[in-house]
Structures are given as structure tokens and as C-alpha cells.
Amino acid sequence: MSTDVGPVAGTETRELLHFVTQKTRFALLTNILQHPEQLPSMYELEELNPSVSEATVYKHVQKLIDAGVVEERALPDGERRQGYPWKFYGLTDEGRAFLETHDVLAAEETLQRIYETISDKPEKMVKYENAPRPDAERE
């Protein structure tokens, strides 16, 4: 299956749409969209999916990266702080465009409001939410 987010048409588009809406991958995309910075760390993604193993979360994030929908963004060496994450995961420009084209982002604002209401976050997750993130500008 071709999972290139570039110009796809017909069957490839349907395959990619099916790929990103698979239950676990769709949950991860939802987690990215609802995160205050839209750049959660792997730990935050794992915490938001307690019924899924850490290995499964990692595997599906990697699949989304390989498909060009999600990218890993890292803090530059000089901005990393001990005890805080330095790798984060967000939509690529192409991934966002693909999801917008297929109305997958229609609930983005609602997802963010729901995320804000989560009151039982572990202390470590709150700490990680407040960790420095890479600049919005792509490197």
C-alpha cells in the first residue's frame, strides 16, 4: 500500500484515508490535535491511550511518520532540559492538508476543549505538557 501523502488520487487516497482512520492511529492523531501545542511527547501519547501498550503506541506513531502524516520534531541540543522530553510528534503540513481535505479535522477545536477538561492527569504529564517545544517554524 502506498502511504505517500503527496499527490494521491483514487484508490491510493482511499487507502490512506482508511490507514489514518484505523482505531489506534486515529486516536493518536486525535491526541496530537487536542494537545495544547499539537506536539505531544511519546509519554503523553502513551498516557492518553492507557488501554494500548507503549510498544503499540510507538509502532503506530512510526507508521504515521512513515506515511508522511506525522513528523518527529526535536528540540535543539542547547534547548533540551534534563528531566523533560525533547522529542515531540505533530502533523506534517501535507498530513494536515490531507486530513483537512477529507474533513477529518472538523472537530479540532472541540477536541482541544475536551482535552482542557481532563482533570486527573498524572503530575509527570502536566510537567511534560509544560516542557519547552520546538518552534512552530519547521527546521
mmCIF file of C-alpha atoms in Angstrom:
data_model
loop_
_atom_site.group_PDB
_atom_site.id
_atom_site.type_symbol
_atom_site.label_atom_id
_atom_site.label_comp_id
_atom_site.label_asym_id
_atom_site.label_seq_id
_atom_site.Cartn_x
_atom_site.Cartn_y
_atom_site.Cartn_z
ATOM 1 C CA MET A 1 0.000 0.000 0.000
ATOM 2 C CA SER A 2 1.278 3.393 -0.906
ATOM 3 C CA THR A 3 1.076 5.725 2.073
ATOM 4 C CA ASP A 4 2.751 8.725 0.491
ATOM 5 C CA VAL A 5 0.770 11.821 1.454
ATOM 6 C CA GLY A 6 1.874 13.617 -1.696
ATOM 7 C CA PRO A 7 -0.487 13.956 -4.640
ATOM 8 C CA VAL A 8 -2.563 10.796 -4.427
ATOM 9 C CA ALA A 9 -5.773 10.015 -6.192
ATOM 10 C CA GLY A 10 -8.439 7.357 -6.359
ATOM 11 C CA THR A 11 -7.542 4.106 -4.674
ATOM 12 C CA GLU A 12 -4.398 5.493 -3.014
ATOM 13 C CA THR A 13 -6.418 8.277 -1.378
ATOM 14 C CA ARG A 14 -8.989 5.784 -0.075
ATOM 15 C CA GLU A 15 -6.204 3.551 1.220
ATOM 16 C CA LEU A 16 -4.541 6.446 3.047
ATOM 17 C CA LEU A 17 -7.852 7.591 4.500
ATOM 18 C CA HIS A 18 -8.511 4.034 5.713
ATOM 19 C CA PHE A 19 -4.937 3.894 7.064
ATOM 20 C CA VAL A 20 -5.235 7.079 9.154
ATOM 21 C CA THR A 21 -8.692 6.202 10.459
ATOM 22 C CA GLN A 22 -7.608 2.828 11.830
ATOM 23 C CA LYS A 23 -8.668 2.916 15.509
ATOM 24 C CA THR A 24 -5.266 3.344 17.202
ATOM 25 C CA ARG A 25 -3.787 5.654 14.566
ATOM 26 C CA PHE A 26 -6.921 7.809 14.563
ATOM 27 C CA ALA A 27 -6.766 8.037 18.376
ATOM 28 C CA LEU A 28 -3.131 9.179 18.118
ATOM 29 C CA LEU A 29 -3.995 11.800 15.504
ATOM 30 C CA THR A 30 -6.811 12.974 17.780
ATOM 31 C CA ASN A 31 -4.336 13.204 20.676
ATOM 32 C CA ILE A 32 -1.991 15.321 18.577
ATOM 33 C CA LEU A 33 -4.808 17.634 17.512
ATOM 34 C CA GLN A 34 -6.146 18.104 21.023
ATOM 35 C CA HIS A 35 -2.779 18.748 22.656
ATOM 36 C CA PRO A 36 -2.322 22.421 23.659
ATOM 37 C CA GLU A 37 0.725 22.761 21.382
ATOM 38 C CA GLN A 38 -0.278 19.995 18.954
ATOM 39 C CA LEU A 39 3.142 18.498 19.725
ATOM 40 C CA PRO A 40 2.772 15.827 22.411
ATOM 41 C CA SER A 41 5.707 13.747 23.605
ATOM 42 C CA MET A 42 5.627 9.954 23.323
ATOM 43 C CA TYR A 43 4.908 9.762 27.073
ATOM 44 C CA GLU A 44 1.843 11.992 26.671
ATOM 45 C CA LEU A 45 0.574 9.848 23.795
ATOM 46 C CA GLU A 46 1.066 6.731 25.903
ATOM 47 C CA GLU A 47 -0.771 8.260 28.883
ATOM 48 C CA LEU A 48 -3.699 9.300 26.707
ATOM 49 C CA ASN A 49 -4.041 5.705 25.473
ATOM 50 C CA PRO A 50 -3.883 3.584 28.633
ATOM 51 C CA SER A 51 -5.533 0.558 27.001
ATOM 52 C CA VAL A 52 -2.793 0.397 24.348
ATOM 53 C CA SER A 53 0.709 -0.853 25.115
ATOM 54 C CA GLU A 54 3.627 1.553 24.864
ATOM 55 C CA ALA A 55 5.092 -0.594 22.086
ATOM 56 C CA THR A 56 1.847 -0.364 20.104
ATOM 57 C CA VAL A 57 1.665 3.416 20.518
ATOM 58 C CA TYR A 58 5.265 3.712 19.305
ATOM 59 C CA LYS A 59 4.629 1.345 16.365
ATOM 60 C CA HIS A 60 1.598 3.310 15.172
ATOM 61 C CA VAL A 61 3.335 6.676 15.569
ATOM 62 C CA GLN A 62 6.158 5.291 13.413
ATOM 63 C CA LYS A 63 3.645 4.148 10.796
ATOM 64 C CA LEU A 64 2.125 7.630 10.715
ATOM 65 C CA ILE A 65 5.622 9.096 10.316
ATOM 66 C CA ASP A 66 6.422 6.644 7.510
ATOM 67 C CA ALA A 67 3.167 7.641 5.797
ATOM 68 C CA GLY A 68 4.176 11.305 5.921
ATOM 69 C CA VAL A 69 1.190 12.319 8.075
ATOM 70 C CA VAL A 70 3.127 12.873 11.322
ATOM 71 C CA GLU A 71 6.657 14.102 11.914
ATOM 72 C CA GLU A 72 9.021 13.867 14.835
ATOM 73 C CA ARG A 73 10.223 17.279 15.975
ATOM 74 C CA ALA A 74 13.181 17.559 18.331
ATOM 75 C CA LEU A 75 14.390 20.399 20.483
ATOM 76 C CA PRO A 76 17.843 21.650 19.501
ATOM 77 C CA ASP A 77 20.605 20.365 21.812
ATOM 78 C CA GLY A 78 21.033 23.717 23.556
ATOM 79 C CA GLU A 79 17.339 23.940 24.467
ATOM 80 C CA ARG A 80 16.957 20.463 25.993
ATOM 81 C CA ARG A 81 16.389 20.278 29.738
ATOM 82 C CA GLN A 82 17.146 17.326 31.955
ATOM 83 C CA GLY A 83 14.018 15.533 33.115
ATOM 84 C CA TYR A 84 11.910 16.837 30.219
ATOM 85 C CA PRO A 85 11.111 15.299 26.837
ATOM 86 C CA TRP A 86 12.904 16.584 23.769
ATOM 87 C CA LYS A 87 11.119 14.666 21.009
ATOM 88 C CA PHE A 88 7.591 15.585 20.034
ATOM 89 C CA TYR A 89 5.107 14.481 17.398
ATOM 90 C CA GLY A 90 2.927 16.682 15.209
ATOM 91 C CA LEU A 91 1.156 16.698 11.882
ATOM 92 C CA THR A 92 3.187 17.433 8.792
ATOM 93 C CA ASP A 93 1.909 20.213 6.549
ATOM 94 C CA GLU A 94 0.988 17.556 3.984
ATOM 95 C CA GLY A 95 -0.733 15.432 6.641
ATOM 96 C CA ARG A 96 -2.763 18.405 7.860
ATOM 97 C CA ALA A 97 -3.747 19.267 4.271
ATOM 98 C CA PHE A 98 -4.810 15.670 3.588
ATOM 99 C CA LEU A 99 -6.880 15.495 6.781
ATOM 100 C CA GLU A 100 -8.483 18.883 6.054
ATOM 101 C CA THR A 101 -9.360 17.821 2.518
ATOM 102 C CA HIS A 102 -11.205 14.792 3.895
ATOM 103 C CA ASP A 103 -12.937 16.661 6.773
ATOM 104 C CA VAL A 104 -11.040 14.713 9.418
ATOM 105 C CA LEU A 105 -10.142 17.962 11.224
ATOM 106 C CA ALA A 106 -13.702 19.221 11.598
ATOM 107 C CA ALA A 107 -13.722 18.595 15.370
ATOM 108 C CA GLU A 108 -10.250 20.018 16.088
ATOM 109 C CA GLU A 109 -11.474 22.885 18.285
ATOM 110 C CA THR A 110 -13.869 20.621 20.198
ATOM 111 C CA LEU A 111 -11.075 18.110 20.805
ATOM 112 C CA GLN A 112 -8.918 20.858 22.299
ATOM 113 C CA ARG A 113 -11.731 21.932 24.640
ATOM 114 C CA ILE A 114 -12.260 18.334 25.759
ATOM 115 C CA TYR A 115 -8.538 17.949 26.449
ATOM 116 C CA GLU A 116 -8.610 21.039 28.658
ATOM 117 C CA THR A 117 -11.234 19.379 30.877
ATOM 118 C CA ILE A 118 -9.062 16.361 31.752
ATOM 119 C CA SER A 119 -8.518 16.852 35.467
ATOM 120 C CA ASP A 120 -6.830 13.628 36.565
ATOM 121 C CA LYS A 121 -3.587 13.931 34.612
ATOM 122 C CA PRO A 122 -0.543 12.454 36.346
ATOM 123 C CA GLU A 123 1.919 15.050 37.661
ATOM 124 C CA LYS A 124 4.523 13.891 35.136
ATOM 125 C CA MET A 125 2.099 14.508 32.266
ATOM 126 C CA VAL A 126 1.360 18.047 33.458
ATOM 127 C CA LYS A 127 5.115 18.621 33.710
ATOM 128 C CA TYR A 128 5.629 17.275 30.191
ATOM 129 C CA GLU A 129 2.785 19.413 28.799
ATOM 130 C CA ASN A 130 4.707 22.438 30.038
ATOM 131 C CA ALA A 131 8.030 21.291 28.594
ATOM 132 C CA PRO A 132 9.716 23.520 26.021
ATOM 133 C CA ARG A 133 8.677 22.608 22.480
ATOM 134 C CA PRO A 134 10.405 23.191 19.146
ATOM 135 C CA ASP A 135 9.466 26.472 17.494
ATOM 136 C CA ALA A 136 6.406 26.421 15.289
ATOM 137 C CA GLU A 137 8.673 27.068 12.328
ATOM 138 C CA ARG A 138 9.838 23.896 10.613
ATOM 139 C CA GLU A 139 13.575 23.354 10.531
#
